[in-house]
Amino acid sequence: MATTPLVIAVDGPAASGKGTVARGLARHYGLPHLDTGKLYRAVALSLLRWGGDPDSEFAALRAVHEVAGLMDDPELTSEMVGGIASRVSAYPAVRAALLERQREFAGSPDGAVLDGRDIGTVIAPHAPAKLFVTASIDERARRRHAELTAAGLPVHLEEILIDLRARDERDSGRSAAPLVMADDALLLDTSAMGPDEALAEAIRLVETRLAT
Ligand SMILES: Nc1ncnc2c1ncn2[C@@H]1O[C@H](COP(=O)(O)OP(=O)(O)O)[C@@H](O)[C@H]1O
Ligand SMILES: Nc1ccn([C@@H]2O[C@H](COP(=O)(O)OP(=O)(O)O)[C@@H](O)[C@H]2O)c(=O)n1
């Protein structure tokens, strides 16, 4: 008898630790993982490289065609690219152009883990397990600061805090697929947890959901 593939949707705000949790879950369950934020970051990076205007939905849509070649670019992780990603991701045409490849990944017969903002609500609304990963804004800023500093980028905590606030507001306030917790998602607040503890709790939550 065929079993239903295990699809795990992981959503949450910037630097909450959702990528770390999603990668850990993928390792634990032996599933392929897609960081969907990279798609929007690649659109932003493509725009930046050819000087396209982030205020133009048409220009952003053109940039979608370059995404495949940029998915492993080291510049994807910069806060500047993250900020532009959150602007271009508000365009319905950009979201529509990126929808199919995410749905296809989520529809794999082998199962999948995806992380982003709208996985549980739009990309994989039927996923049997959904987590909404969060942490306090101060903790998220500290984590992003440590991450970028370790990568040798000159960043200030205060500026990161301002960037994250602006991104939270844009991601939650937009009309196209805003960042909201799905009704059937389980909340994982990692503010006071290290990465290992957060993963252990994520596995526990997934197991709880699969058992019901
Ligand atoms: N629970 C945690 N405790 C401390 N640091 C964490 C934790 N989870 C993730 N990190 C670190 O915080 C940064 C952002 O985590 P990441 O998983 O990339 O977040 P997101 O995918 O939500 O943007 C990374 O440097 C990561 O190693
Ligand atoms: N499924 C997704 C994933 C990301 N995004 C957008 O892309 C931006 C960058 O996403 P990300 O997940 O790489 O950002 P971080 O959480 O790693 O900072 C976000 O601020 C969102 O605006 C989205 O709209 N939908």
PDB file of C-alpha atoms and ligand atoms in Angstrom:
ATOM      1  CA  MET A   1       0.000   0.000   0.000  1.00  0.00           C
ATOM      2  CA  ALA A   2       1.381   3.442  -0.920  1.00  0.00           C
ATOM      3  CA  THR A   3       2.162   5.717   2.036  1.00  0.00           C
ATOM      4  CA  THR A   4       1.598   9.477   2.000  1.00  0.00           C
ATOM      5  CA  PRO A   5       4.932  11.288   1.468  1.00  0.00           C
ATOM      6  CA  LEU A   6       6.151  13.220   4.493  1.00  0.00           C
ATOM      7  CA  VAL A   7       6.082  16.926   3.664  1.00  0.00           C
ATOM      8  CA  ILE A   8       7.172  19.340   6.390  1.00  0.00           C
ATOM      9  CA  ALA A   9       6.406  23.048   6.013  1.00  0.00           C
ATOM     10  CA  VAL A  10       8.595  25.403   8.050  1.00  0.00           C
ATOM     11  CA  ASP A  11       7.711  29.107   8.094  1.00  0.00           C
ATOM     12  CA  GLY A  12       8.800  32.052  10.170  1.00  0.00           C
ATOM     13  CA  PRO A  13      10.373  35.512  10.187  1.00  0.00           C
ATOM     14  CA  ALA A  14      13.943  36.403   9.204  1.00  0.00           C
ATOM     15  CA  ALA A  15      16.748  34.848  11.275  1.00  0.00           C
ATOM     16  CA  SER A  16      14.347  32.917  13.508  1.00  0.00           C
ATOM     17  CA  GLY A  17      16.335  29.731  12.873  1.00  0.00           C
ATOM     18  CA  LYS A  18      13.812  28.181  10.448  1.00  0.00           C
ATOM     19  CA  GLY A  19      16.549  27.242   7.942  1.00  0.00           C
ATOM     20  CA  THR A  20      18.600  25.529  10.655  1.00  0.00           C
ATOM     21  CA  VAL A  21      15.534  23.632  11.865  1.00  0.00           C
ATOM     22  CA  ALA A  22      14.474  22.742   8.292  1.00  0.00           C
ATOM     23  CA  ARG A  23      17.936  21.427   7.366  1.00  0.00           C
ATOM     24  CA  GLY A  24      18.044  19.398  10.592  1.00  0.00           C
ATOM     25  CA  LEU A  25      14.600  17.919   9.939  1.00  0.00           C
ATOM     26  CA  ALA A  26      15.624  17.021   6.376  1.00  0.00           C
ATOM     27  CA  ARG A  27      18.712  15.211   7.716  1.00  0.00           C
ATOM     28  CA  HIS A  28      16.726  13.476  10.438  1.00  0.00           C
ATOM     29  CA  TYR A  29      13.994  12.174   8.123  1.00  0.00           C
ATOM     30  CA  GLY A  30      16.236  11.723   5.036  1.00  0.00           C
ATOM     31  CA  LEU A  31      14.199  14.201   2.974  1.00  0.00           C
ATOM     32  CA  PRO A  32      15.231  16.722   0.301  1.00  0.00           C
ATOM     33  CA  HIS A  33      15.189  20.351   1.492  1.00  0.00           C
ATOM     34  CA  LEU A  34      14.376  23.606  -0.309  1.00  0.00           C
ATOM     35  CA  ASP A  35      15.204  27.022   1.163  1.00  0.00           C
ATOM     36  CA  THR A  36      12.579  29.034  -0.740  1.00  0.00           C
ATOM     37  CA  GLY A  37      14.015  32.345   0.491  1.00  0.00           C
ATOM     38  CA  LYS A  38      16.946  31.713  -1.830  1.00  0.00           C
ATOM     39  CA  LEU A  39      14.613  31.972  -4.827  1.00  0.00           C
ATOM     40  CA  TYR A  40      13.526  35.476  -3.819  1.00  0.00           C
ATOM     41  CA  ARG A  41      17.092  36.403  -2.893  1.00  0.00           C
ATOM     42  CA  ALA A  42      18.250  35.243  -6.345  1.00  0.00           C
ATOM     43  CA  VAL A  43      15.642  37.491  -8.004  1.00  0.00           C
ATOM     44  CA  ALA A  44      16.949  40.397  -5.890  1.00  0.00           C
ATOM     45  CA  LEU A  45      20.590  39.636  -6.716  1.00  0.00           C
ATOM     46  CA  SER A  46      19.859  39.386 -10.415  1.00  0.00           C
ATOM     47  CA  LEU A  47      18.143  42.803 -10.291  1.00  0.00           C
ATOM     48  CA  LEU A  48      21.056  44.319  -8.414  1.00  0.00           C
ATOM     49  CA  ARG A  49      23.591  42.935 -10.903  1.00  0.00           C
ATOM     50  CA  TRP A  50      21.934  44.330 -14.026  1.00  0.00           C
ATOM     51  CA  GLY A  51      20.762  47.521 -12.363  1.00  0.00           C
ATOM     52  CA  GLY A  52      17.026  46.739 -12.613  1.00  0.00           C
ATOM     53  CA  ASP A  53      14.627  48.829 -10.539  1.00  0.00           C
ATOM     54  CA  PRO A  54      13.229  46.981  -7.475  1.00  0.00           C
ATOM     55  CA  ASP A  55      10.233  49.340  -7.597  1.00  0.00           C
ATOM     56  CA  SER A  56       9.261  47.902 -10.982  1.00  0.00           C
ATOM     57  CA  GLU A  57       7.237  44.677 -10.935  1.00  0.00           C
ATOM     58  CA  PHE A  58       8.064  44.205 -14.611  1.00  0.00           C
ATOM     59  CA  ALA A  59      11.836  44.414 -13.976  1.00  0.00           C
ATOM     60  CA  ALA A  60      11.547  42.005 -11.045  1.00  0.00           C
ATOM     61  CA  LEU A  61       9.620  39.542 -13.200  1.00  0.00           C
ATOM     62  CA  ARG A  62      12.382  39.697 -15.817  1.00  0.00           C
ATOM     63  CA  ALA A  63      14.920  38.892 -13.102  1.00  0.00           C
ATOM     64  CA  VAL A  64      13.073  35.635 -12.283  1.00  0.00           C
ATOM     65  CA  HIS A  65      14.581  34.114 -15.459  1.00  0.00           C
ATOM     66  CA  GLU A  66      18.099  34.377 -13.979  1.00  0.00           C
ATOM     67  CA  VAL A  67      17.280  32.588 -10.723  1.00  0.00           C
ATOM     68  CA  ALA A  68      18.619  29.129 -11.656  1.00  0.00           C
ATOM     69  CA  GLY A  69      22.191  30.373 -12.157  1.00  0.00           C
ATOM     70  CA  LEU A  70      22.341  32.279  -8.870  1.00  0.00           C
ATOM     71  CA  MET A  71      21.110  29.770  -6.281  1.00  0.00           C
ATOM     72  CA  ASP A  72      24.616  29.114  -4.904  1.00  0.00           C
ATOM     73  CA  ASP A  73      26.004  32.636  -5.197  1.00  0.00           C
ATOM     74  CA  PRO A  74      27.782  33.713  -1.969  1.00  0.00           C
ATOM     75  CA  GLU A  75      26.252  37.206  -2.252  1.00  0.00           C
ATOM     76  CA  LEU A  76      22.769  35.770  -1.660  1.00  0.00           C
ATOM     77  CA  THR A  77      23.224  35.923   2.114  1.00  0.00           C
ATOM     78  CA  SER A  78      23.827  39.684   2.407  1.00  0.00           C
ATOM     79  CA  GLU A  79      21.277  41.796   4.288  1.00  0.00           C
ATOM     80  CA  MET A  80      21.033  44.126   1.290  1.00  0.00           C
ATOM     81  CA  VAL A  81      19.949  41.245  -0.925  1.00  0.00           C
ATOM     82  CA  GLY A  82      17.543  40.097   1.841  1.00  0.00           C
ATOM     83  CA  GLY A  83      15.986  43.573   1.980  1.00  0.00           C
ATOM     84  CA  ILE A  84      15.461  43.756  -1.789  1.00  0.00           C
ATOM     85  CA  ALA A  85      14.168  40.163  -1.736  1.00  0.00           C
ATOM     86  CA  SER A  86      11.457  41.220   0.679  1.00  0.00           C
ATOM     87  CA  ARG A  87      10.471  44.065  -1.686  1.00  0.00           C
ATOM     88  CA  VAL A  88      10.328  41.991  -4.886  1.00  0.00           C
ATOM     89  CA  SER A  89       8.596  39.114  -3.100  1.00  0.00           C
ATOM     90  CA  ALA A  90       5.570  41.374  -2.547  1.00  0.00           C
ATOM     91  CA  TYR A  91       4.846  41.382  -6.318  1.00  0.00           C
ATOM     92  CA  PRO A  92       2.110  38.857  -7.174  1.00  0.00           C
ATOM     93  CA  ALA A  93       3.663  38.254 -10.637  1.00  0.00           C
ATOM     94  CA  VAL A  94       7.018  37.305  -9.075  1.00  0.00           C
ATOM     95  CA  ARG A  95       5.341  34.965  -6.589  1.00  0.00           C
ATOM     96  CA  ALA A  96       3.282  33.379  -9.376  1.00  0.00           C
ATOM     97  CA  ALA A  97       6.399  32.839 -11.510  1.00  0.00           C
ATOM     98  CA  LEU A  98       8.151  31.022  -8.655  1.00  0.00           C
ATOM     99  CA  LEU A  99       5.121  29.028  -7.507  1.00  0.00           C
ATOM    100  CA  GLU A 100       5.311  26.009  -9.798  1.00  0.00           C
ATOM    101  CA  ARG A 101       8.876  24.943  -8.983  1.00  0.00           C
ATOM    102  CA  GLN A 102       8.134  25.154  -5.247  1.00  0.00           C
ATOM    103  CA  ARG A 103       4.883  23.151  -5.614  1.00  0.00           C
ATOM    104  CA  GLU A 104       6.727  20.574  -7.695  1.00  0.00           C
ATOM    105  CA  PHE A 105       9.390  20.210  -4.979  1.00  0.00           C
ATOM    106  CA  ALA A 106       6.704  19.886  -2.315  1.00  0.00           C
ATOM    107  CA  GLY A 107       4.888  17.299  -4.444  1.00  0.00           C
ATOM    108  CA  SER A 108       7.868  14.925  -4.673  1.00  0.00           C
ATOM    109  CA  PRO A 109       6.865  11.302  -4.039  1.00  0.00           C
ATOM    110  CA  ASP A 110       9.898  11.078  -1.706  1.00  0.00           C
ATOM    111  CA  GLY A 111       8.527  13.828   0.564  1.00  0.00           C
ATOM    112  CA  ALA A 112      10.252  17.143   1.283  1.00  0.00           C
ATOM    113  CA  VAL A 113      11.070  19.865   3.785  1.00  0.00           C
ATOM    114  CA  LEU A 114      10.592  23.457   2.613  1.00  0.00           C
ATOM    115  CA  ASP A 115      11.195  26.632   4.570  1.00  0.00           C
ATOM    116  CA  GLY A 116      10.006  30.158   3.850  1.00  0.00           C
ATOM    117  CA  ARG A 117       7.086  32.457   4.622  1.00  0.00           C
ATOM    118  CA  ASP A 118       4.106  30.869   2.856  1.00  0.00           C
ATOM    119  CA  ILE A 119       4.892  27.150   2.775  1.00  0.00           C
ATOM    120  CA  GLY A 120       2.124  26.075   5.138  1.00  0.00           C
ATOM    121  CA  THR A 121      -0.414  28.553   3.735  1.00  0.00           C
ATOM    122  CA  VAL A 122       0.190  28.620  -0.045  1.00  0.00           C
ATOM    123  CA  ILE A 123       2.901  26.254  -1.323  1.00  0.00           C
ATOM    124  CA  ALA A 124       1.994  23.107   0.623  1.00  0.00           C
ATOM    125  CA  PRO A 125      -1.299  23.783   2.447  1.00  0.00           C
ATOM    126  CA  HIS A 126      -1.886  20.015   2.754  1.00  0.00           C
ATOM    127  CA  ALA A 127       1.493  19.275   4.376  1.00  0.00           C
ATOM    128  CA  PRO A 128       0.908  16.811   7.227  1.00  0.00           C
ATOM    129  CA  ALA A 129       3.359  18.678   9.485  1.00  0.00           C
ATOM    130  CA  LYS A 130       3.747  22.458   9.721  1.00  0.00           C
ATOM    131  CA  LEU A 131       5.967  24.439  12.048  1.00  0.00           C
ATOM    132  CA  PHE A 132       6.047  28.179  12.604  1.00  0.00           C
ATOM    133  CA  VAL A 133       9.507  29.009  13.939  1.00  0.00           C
ATOM    134  CA  THR A 134      10.037  32.295  15.717  1.00  0.00           C
ATOM    135  CA  ALA A 135      12.312  34.103  18.189  1.00  0.00           C
ATOM    136  CA  SER A 136      12.376  37.559  19.757  1.00  0.00           C
ATOM    137  CA  ILE A 137      13.545  40.349  17.457  1.00  0.00           C
ATOM    138  CA  ASP A 138      16.583  41.057  19.674  1.00  0.00           C
ATOM    139  CA  GLU A 139      17.665  37.427  19.544  1.00  0.00           C
ATOM    140  CA  ARG A 140      17.121  37.264  15.777  1.00  0.00           C
ATOM    141  CA  ALA A 141      19.217  40.412  15.297  1.00  0.00           C
ATOM    142  CA  ARG A 142      21.998  38.958  17.475  1.00  0.00           C
ATOM    143  CA  ARG A 143      22.000  35.743  15.438  1.00  0.00           C
ATOM    144  CA  ARG A 144      22.074  37.510  12.072  1.00  0.00           C
ATOM    145  CA  HIS A 145      24.800  39.845  13.357  1.00  0.00           C
ATOM    146  CA  ALA A 146      26.933  36.899  14.494  1.00  0.00           C
ATOM    147  CA  GLU A 147      26.346  35.100  11.199  1.00  0.00           C
ATOM    148  CA  LEU A 148      27.343  38.063   9.025  1.00  0.00           C
ATOM    149  CA  THR A 149      30.292  39.010  11.250  1.00  0.00           C
ATOM    150  CA  ALA A 150      31.586  35.429  11.040  1.00  0.00           C
ATOM    151  CA  ALA A 151      31.334  35.706   7.249  1.00  0.00           C
ATOM    152  CA  GLY A 152      33.617  38.767   7.435  1.00  0.00           C
ATOM    153  CA  LEU A 153      30.951  41.344   6.621  1.00  0.00           C
ATOM    154  CA  PRO A 154      31.142  44.696   8.451  1.00  0.00           C
ATOM    155  CA  VAL A 155      27.689  45.007  10.057  1.00  0.00           C
ATOM    156  CA  HIS A 156      26.203  46.853  13.045  1.00  0.00           C
ATOM    157  CA  LEU A 157      23.681  45.296  15.390  1.00  0.00           C
ATOM    158  CA  GLU A 158      21.534  48.454  15.412  1.00  0.00           C
ATOM    159  CA  GLU A 159      21.283  48.475  11.595  1.00  0.00           C
ATOM    160  CA  ILE A 160      20.384  44.799  11.505  1.00  0.00           C
ATOM    161  CA  LEU A 161      17.631  45.424  14.019  1.00  0.00           C
ATOM    162  CA  ILE A 162      16.223  48.207  11.827  1.00  0.00           C
ATOM    163  CA  ASP A 163      16.463  45.998   8.694  1.00  0.00           C
ATOM    164  CA  LEU A 164      14.747  43.070  10.382  1.00  0.00           C
ATOM    165  CA  ARG A 165      11.922  45.286  11.661  1.00  0.00           C
ATOM    166  CA  ALA A 166      11.368  46.698   8.168  1.00  0.00           C
ATOM    167  CA  ARG A 167      11.439  43.213   6.654  1.00  0.00           C
ATOM    168  CA  ASP A 168       9.025  41.800   9.265  1.00  0.00           C
ATOM    169  CA  GLU A 169       6.628  44.634   8.529  1.00  0.00           C
ATOM    170  CA  ARG A 170       6.819  44.196   4.746  1.00  0.00           C
ATOM    171  CA  ASP A 171       6.577  40.386   4.885  1.00  0.00           C
ATOM    172  CA  SER A 172       3.596  40.429   7.251  1.00  0.00           C
ATOM    173  CA  GLY A 173       1.823  43.450   5.781  1.00  0.00           C
ATOM    174  CA  ARG A 174       1.789  42.600   2.068  1.00  0.00           C
ATOM    175  CA  SER A 175      -1.400  41.370   0.430  1.00  0.00           C
ATOM    176  CA  ALA A 176       0.238  38.581  -1.646  1.00  0.00           C
ATOM    177  CA  ALA A 177       0.978  35.547   0.566  1.00  0.00           C
ATOM    178  CA  PRO A 178       1.822  37.478   3.756  1.00  0.00           C
ATOM    179  CA  LEU A 179       3.815  35.885   6.553  1.00  0.00           C
ATOM    180  CA  VAL A 180       1.143  34.381   8.808  1.00  0.00           C
ATOM    181  CA  MET A 181       1.061  31.247  10.876  1.00  0.00           C
ATOM    182  CA  ALA A 182      -1.140  28.588   9.254  1.00  0.00           C
ATOM    183  CA  ASP A 183      -4.117  27.587  11.429  1.00  0.00           C
ATOM    184  CA  ASP A 184      -2.792  24.042  11.703  1.00  0.00           C
ATOM    185  CA  ALA A 185       0.889  24.951  12.303  1.00  0.00           C
ATOM    186  CA  LEU A 186       2.666  24.276  15.592  1.00  0.00           C
ATOM    187  CA  LEU A 187       4.600  27.172  17.135  1.00  0.00           C
ATOM    188  CA  LEU A 188       8.289  26.771  17.949  1.00  0.00           C
ATOM    189  CA  ASP A 189       9.792  29.752  19.781  1.00  0.00           C
ATOM    190  CA  THR A 190      13.577  29.281  19.698  1.00  0.00           C
ATOM    191  CA  SER A 191      14.459  32.482  21.649  1.00  0.00           C
ATOM    192  CA  ALA A 192      15.864  30.539  24.592  1.00  0.00           C
ATOM    193  CA  MET A 193      17.030  27.439  22.700  1.00  0.00           C
ATOM    194  CA  GLY A 194      20.296  26.574  21.026  1.00  0.00           C
ATOM    195  CA  PRO A 195      20.232  24.950  17.561  1.00  0.00           C
ATOM    196  CA  ASP A 196      20.331  21.347  18.894  1.00  0.00           C
ATOM    197  CA  GLU A 197      17.548  21.957  21.390  1.00  0.00           C
ATOM    198  CA  ALA A 198      15.450  23.690  18.713  1.00  0.00           C
ATOM    199  CA  LEU A 199      15.865  20.716  16.370  1.00  0.00           C
ATOM    200  CA  ALA A 200      14.993  18.204  19.109  1.00  0.00           C
ATOM    201  CA  GLU A 201      11.836  20.184  19.889  1.00  0.00           C
ATOM    202  CA  ALA A 202      10.996  20.435  16.164  1.00  0.00           C
ATOM    203  CA  ILE A 203      11.262  16.638  15.812  1.00  0.00           C
ATOM    204  CA  ARG A 204       9.081  16.200  18.885  1.00  0.00           C
ATOM    205  CA  LEU A 205       6.430  18.540  17.419  1.00  0.00           C
ATOM    206  CA  VAL A 206       6.484  16.779  14.039  1.00  0.00           C
ATOM    207  CA  GLU A 207       6.127  13.390  15.745  1.00  0.00           C
ATOM    208  CA  THR A 208       3.213  14.729  17.821  1.00  0.00           C
ATOM    209  CA  ARG A 209       1.493  15.934  14.675  1.00  0.00           C
ATOM    210  CA  LEU A 210       2.106  12.685  12.787  1.00  0.00           C
ATOM    211  CA  ALA A 211       0.701  10.668  15.682  1.00  0.00           C
ATOM    212  CA  THR A 212      -2.649  12.516  15.667  1.00  0.00           C
TER     213      THR A 212
HETATM  214  N1  LIG B   1      18.430  28.107  18.062  1.00  0.00           N
HETATM  215  C1  LIG B   1      19.466  28.852  17.680  1.00  0.00           C
HETATM  216  N2  LIG B   1      20.292  29.397  18.582  1.00  0.00           N
HETATM  217  C2  LIG B   1      21.329  30.166  18.216  1.00  0.00           C
HETATM  218  N3  LIG B   1      21.655  30.433  16.925  1.00  0.00           N
HETATM  219  C3  LIG B   1      20.872  29.914  15.990  1.00  0.00           C
HETATM  220  C4  LIG B   1      19.745  29.085  16.292  1.00  0.00           C
HETATM  221  N4  LIG B   1      19.155  28.720  15.133  1.00  0.00           N
HETATM  222  C5  LIG B   1      19.882  29.286  14.157  1.00  0.00           C
HETATM  223  N5  LIG B   1      20.911  29.976  14.635  1.00  0.00           N
HETATM  224  C6  LIG B   1      21.900  30.767  13.886  1.00  0.00           C
HETATM  225  O1  LIG B   1      21.228  31.997  13.546  1.00  0.00           O
HETATM  226  C7  LIG B   1      21.494  32.358  12.194  1.00  0.00           C
HETATM  227  C8  LIG B   1      20.169  32.418  11.410  1.00  0.00           C
HETATM  228  O2  LIG B   1      19.646  31.109  11.389  1.00  0.00           O
HETATM  229  P1  LIG B   1      18.877  30.551  10.106  1.00  0.00           P
HETATM  230  O3  LIG B   1      18.502  29.145  10.392  1.00  0.00           O
HETATM  231  O4  LIG B   1      19.648  30.827   8.860  1.00  0.00           O
HETATM  232  O5  LIG B   1      17.568  31.474  10.156  1.00  0.00           O
HETATM  233  P2  LIG B   1      16.464  31.778   9.066  1.00  0.00           P
HETATM  234  O6  LIG B   1      16.476  30.636   8.068  1.00  0.00           O
HETATM  235  O7  LIG B   1      15.186  31.851   9.833  1.00  0.00           O
HETATM  236  O8  LIG B   1      16.829  33.089   8.446  1.00  0.00           O
HETATM  237  C9  LIG B   1      22.491  31.325  11.666  1.00  0.00           C
HETATM  238  O9  LIG B   1      23.785  31.816  11.832  1.00  0.00           O
HETATM  239  C10 LIG B   1      22.266  30.115  12.557  1.00  0.00           C
HETATM  240  O10 LIG B   1      23.418  29.327  12.685  1.00  0.00           O
HETATM  241  N1  LIG B   2       8.523  31.563   0.849  1.00  0.00           N
HETATM  242  C1  LIG B   2       9.114  32.772   0.913  1.00  0.00           C
HETATM  243  C2  LIG B   2      10.474  32.895   1.265  1.00  0.00           C
HETATM  244  C3  LIG B   2      11.034  34.148   1.300  1.00  0.00           C
HETATM  245  N2  LIG B   2      10.291  35.231   0.973  1.00  0.00           N
HETATM  246  C4  LIG B   2      10.859  36.570   0.922  1.00  0.00           C
HETATM  247  O1  LIG B   2      12.254  36.540   0.700  1.00  0.00           O
HETATM  248  C5  LIG B   2      12.958  37.272   1.710  1.00  0.00           C
HETATM  249  C6  LIG B   2      14.245  36.538   2.031  1.00  0.00           C
HETATM  250  O2  LIG B   2      13.886  35.287   2.599  1.00  0.00           O
HETATM  251  P1  LIG B   2      14.876  34.416   3.469  1.00  0.00           P
HETATM  252  O3  LIG B   2      14.080  33.279   4.007  1.00  0.00           O
HETATM  253  O4  LIG B   2      16.086  34.089   2.691  1.00  0.00           O
HETATM  254  O5  LIG B   2      15.275  35.420   4.609  1.00  0.00           O
HETATM  255  P2  LIG B   2      15.904  35.110   6.012  1.00  0.00           P
HETATM  256  O6  LIG B   2      14.775  34.620   6.852  1.00  0.00           O
HETATM  257  O7  LIG B   2      16.939  34.036   5.837  1.00  0.00           O
HETATM  258  O8  LIG B   2      16.481  36.395   6.433  1.00  0.00           O
HETATM  259  C7  LIG B   2      11.989  37.386   2.864  1.00  0.00           C
HETATM  260  O9  LIG B   2      12.156  38.588   3.606  1.00  0.00           O
HETATM  261  C8  LIG B   2      10.621  37.340   2.215  1.00  0.00           C
HETATM  262  O10 LIG B   2      10.170  38.625   1.855  1.00  0.00           O
HETATM  263  C9  LIG B   2       8.952  35.084   0.675  1.00  0.00           C
HETATM  264  O11 LIG B   2       8.271  36.073   0.430  1.00  0.00           O
HETATM  265  N3  LIG B   2       8.390  33.857   0.645  1.00  0.00           N
END
